[in-house]
């Protein structure tokens, strides 16, 4: 196992409910370290703060306190908690991927275009991007009749498979997985598992949350359990 790729130190996050004049602590003094090539899993009850950790790493949320050190291949050591937006945008494009159970896309963009654009963003040519798109959409058994359709018309499971395909096709250096298999059937979960194992063999580091603990335990190097915003190593 390699050197540390991600180090979360004393991370805290609070939310203010203005209409109720309340502050809610989602995370308190969280510490977590992920080495290159590891798959670290986070478990805990709904509402315990699991997704908040991933969203702080991806910078969807700004932490209230603490540091999130990421060892970028191109930029060196970056504190994701305080890095400028242009740095975060660069890392999202080239190094850090995020998969959630929800698909958010630009309107009037087809499934094929979504996956192809993800490959093109990495600097590959159009022929390679198209080949990778076909491979990924085929792997997830998205019906060919849907490839050139808009995802707004897709079922929940189809949207989720497309979301996973779009993130995984980039082969990110760090992949954040936020309950990506929550609404998938067993066959689709196996498709996700095959690709996760492939990415791990290729060196992708992962930090993930799974509703299906059995699925996660067969993949993870280590597990952290979160309870009321606080961490313990399992």
C-alpha positions as MATLAB code, in Angstrom:
seq = 'XXXXXXXXXXXXXXXXXXXXXXXXXXXXXXXXXXXXXXXXXXXXXXXXXXXXXXXXXXXXXXXXXXXXXXXXXXXXXXXXXXXXXXXXXXXXXXXXXXXXXXXXXXXXXXXXXXXXXXXXXXXXXXXXXXXXXXXXXXXXXXXXXXXXXXXXXXXXXXXXXXXXXXXXXXXXXXXXXXXXXXXXXXXXXXXXXXXXXXXXXXXXXXXXXXXXXXXXXXXXXXXXXXXXXXXXXX';
ca = [
       0.000    0.000    0.000;
       1.321    3.438   -0.911;
       1.667    6.773    0.852;
      -1.251    8.792    2.161;
      -3.424   10.223   -0.615;
      -6.138   11.810    1.548;
      -5.897   12.999    5.148;
      -8.921   14.453    6.925;
      -7.884   16.173   10.136;
     -10.208   17.495   12.873;
     -13.038   18.027   10.394;
     -16.212   19.625   11.722;
     -19.309   20.750    9.858;
     -22.382   22.537   11.137;
     -25.553   23.599    9.384;
     -27.630   26.615   10.328;
     -31.407   26.323   10.109;
     -32.244   30.004    9.828;
     -36.009   29.565    9.947;
     -35.646   27.730   13.272;
     -32.655   29.725   14.528;
     -30.772   26.473   15.187;
     -27.305   25.105   14.469;
     -26.939   21.381   13.820;
     -23.567   19.645   14.144;
     -23.224   17.143   11.300;
     -19.553   16.256   11.934;
     -17.332   16.775   14.967;
     -13.545   16.398   14.976;
     -13.406   13.683   12.285;
      -9.991   12.199   11.440;
      -9.514    9.793    8.557;
      -6.544    8.780    6.430;
      -6.624    6.972    3.088;
      -3.489    5.549    1.493;
      -2.938    5.218   -2.246;
      -4.720    2.140   -3.599;
      -6.964    1.663   -0.561;
     -10.740    1.373   -0.508;
     -11.927    2.812    2.801;
     -15.579    2.346    3.740;
     -17.730    4.518    6.003;
     -20.757    3.008    7.722;
     -23.411    4.377   10.056;
     -27.098    5.094   10.404;
     -28.987    7.415    8.063;
     -28.380   11.007    9.081;
     -25.144   10.198   10.919;
     -23.012   12.414    8.657;
     -21.571    9.897    6.174;
     -22.464   11.819    3.018;
     -21.371   15.092    4.588;
     -17.790   13.794    4.759;
     -17.720   12.992    1.043;
     -19.330   16.316    0.148;
     -16.682   18.153    2.167;
     -13.926   16.264    0.323;
     -15.535   17.033   -3.048;
     -16.134   20.589   -1.804;
     -19.877   20.550   -2.354;
     -19.879   21.645    1.306;
     -17.401   23.969    2.974;
     -16.200   22.602    6.336;
     -16.735   24.634    9.491;
     -13.329   23.635   10.842;
     -10.427   21.280   10.090;
      -8.276   20.352    7.099;
      -8.650   17.994    4.133;
      -5.243   17.289    2.624;
      -5.154   15.719   -0.837;
      -1.869   14.721   -2.477;
      -2.512   15.749   -6.091;
      -0.496   14.102   -8.831;
      -0.331   17.353  -10.808;
      -0.482   20.047   -8.128;
       1.124   18.513   -5.048;
      -0.384   18.780   -1.561;
      -3.705   20.673   -1.588;
      -5.947   21.565    1.349;
      -9.379   20.954   -0.191;
     -11.064   22.814    2.664;
      -9.502   26.116    1.581;
      -8.337   25.697   -2.036;
      -9.578   28.243   -4.615;
     -12.505   27.213   -6.821;
     -10.283   26.985   -9.914;
      -8.152   24.346   -8.160;
     -11.247   22.387   -7.117;
     -12.608   22.546  -10.686;
      -9.275   21.265  -12.019;
      -9.173   18.358   -9.555;
     -12.780   17.384  -10.306;
     -11.987   17.294  -13.999;
      -8.741   15.349  -13.858;
      -8.303   13.538  -10.530;
     -11.328   13.302   -8.218;
     -14.593   11.586   -9.164;
     -17.891   11.514   -7.296;
     -20.752    9.057   -7.674;
     -24.031    9.538   -5.858;
     -27.418    7.865   -6.175;
     -28.737   11.012   -7.892;
     -28.096   12.158  -11.456;
     -27.772   15.870  -12.147;
     -27.168   16.738  -15.813;
     -27.541   19.545  -18.278;
     -30.883   19.399  -20.107;
     -30.907   18.216  -23.717;
     -27.732   16.160  -23.275;
     -27.984   12.507  -24.273;
     -26.614    9.561  -22.303;
     -23.952    8.959  -24.963;
     -22.888   12.622  -24.901;
     -22.608   12.637  -21.110;
     -20.199    9.705  -20.966;
     -18.269   10.768  -24.078;
     -17.769   14.299  -22.696;
     -16.359   12.854  -19.468;
     -13.633   11.088  -21.497;
     -12.945   14.100  -23.711;
     -12.443   16.251  -20.602;
      -9.465   14.068  -19.727;
      -7.753   15.077  -22.987;
      -8.448   11.946  -25.047;
      -9.400   12.080  -28.727;
     -12.920   11.560  -30.059;
     -12.340    8.015  -31.341;
     -11.051    6.799  -27.969;
     -13.867    8.633  -26.183;
     -16.503    6.977  -28.362;
     -14.966    3.508  -27.869;
     -14.898    3.980  -24.083;
     -18.476    5.263  -24.108;
     -19.727    2.211  -25.978;
     -17.765   -0.092  -23.656;
     -19.154    1.518  -20.515;
     -22.795    1.788  -21.625;
     -22.650   -1.817  -22.827;
     -21.135   -2.983  -19.531;
     -24.000   -1.450  -17.569;
     -26.518   -2.934  -20.005;
     -28.147    0.368  -20.798;
     -30.414   -0.395  -23.754;
     -28.956    0.908  -27.013;
     -32.247    2.616  -27.764;
     -31.564    4.882  -24.762;
     -28.021    5.906  -25.659;
     -29.144    8.892  -27.727;
     -32.065    9.780  -25.454;
     -32.227   12.363  -22.685;
     -31.776   10.941  -19.148;
     -34.794   12.903  -17.913;
     -36.908   10.110  -19.419;
     -34.929    7.304  -17.715;
     -36.023    5.215  -14.749;
     -34.247    5.693  -11.425;
     -32.080    2.609  -11.968;
     -31.137    3.682  -15.498;
     -30.138    7.145  -14.275;
     -28.024    5.613  -11.538;
     -26.204    3.267  -13.916;
     -25.500    6.213  -16.231;
     -24.200    8.280  -13.304;
     -21.797    5.503  -12.291;
     -20.673    4.992  -15.898;
     -19.926    8.691  -16.331;
     -17.729    8.817  -13.210;
     -15.928    5.512  -13.659;
     -15.085    5.981  -17.344;
     -12.622    8.728  -16.312;
     -10.630    6.316  -14.137;
     -10.149    8.998  -11.455;
      -7.227    8.935   -9.067;
      -9.619    9.311   -6.104;
     -13.223    8.106   -6.397;
     -15.870    9.072   -3.837;
     -18.841    6.695   -3.746;
     -21.981    7.942   -1.992;
     -24.326    4.934   -1.756;
     -24.183    4.380   -5.545;
     -25.890    0.978   -5.449;
     -28.826    2.050   -3.264;
     -31.561    1.467   -5.858;
     -29.867   -1.125   -8.083;
     -30.875   -4.758   -8.487;
     -28.387   -7.532   -7.725;
     -27.230   -7.932  -11.339;
     -26.472   -4.215  -11.639;
     -24.643   -4.259   -8.298;
     -22.392   -6.992   -9.664;
     -21.617   -4.785  -12.680;
     -20.572   -2.000  -10.310;
     -18.463   -4.407   -8.293;
     -16.610   -5.647  -11.387;
     -15.675   -2.084  -12.343;
     -14.662   -1.148   -8.793;
     -12.337   -4.156   -8.691;
     -10.920   -3.195  -12.097;
     -10.285    0.388  -10.999;
      -8.626   -0.838   -7.806;
      -6.287   -3.030   -9.847;
      -5.443    0.045  -11.945;
      -4.619    2.062   -8.823;
      -7.719    4.144   -8.112;
      -8.122    5.025   -4.431;
     -11.693    4.990   -3.080;
     -13.678    6.339   -0.158;
     -17.181    4.955   -0.115;
     -20.515    4.664    1.647;
     -22.793    1.726    0.942;
     -26.261    0.878    2.143;
     -25.452   -2.755    1.347;
     -22.802   -3.582    3.966;
     -22.182   -7.057    2.573;
     -21.305   -5.520   -0.802;
     -18.899   -3.084    0.831;
     -17.176   -5.522    3.170;
     -16.012   -7.705    0.291;
     -14.206   -4.722   -1.249;
     -12.935   -2.495    1.565;
      -9.434   -2.378    2.981;
     -10.658   -0.683    6.176;
     -13.922    0.501    7.689;
     -14.835    3.519    9.796;
     -18.150    3.748   11.634;
     -19.744    7.130   12.268;
     -22.225    7.797   15.037;
     -23.764   11.207   15.708;
     -21.029   12.896   13.678;
     -18.130   11.154   15.457;
     -15.818    8.453   14.133;
     -14.505    5.106   15.277;
     -12.329    2.588   13.456;
     -13.982   -0.843   13.127;
];
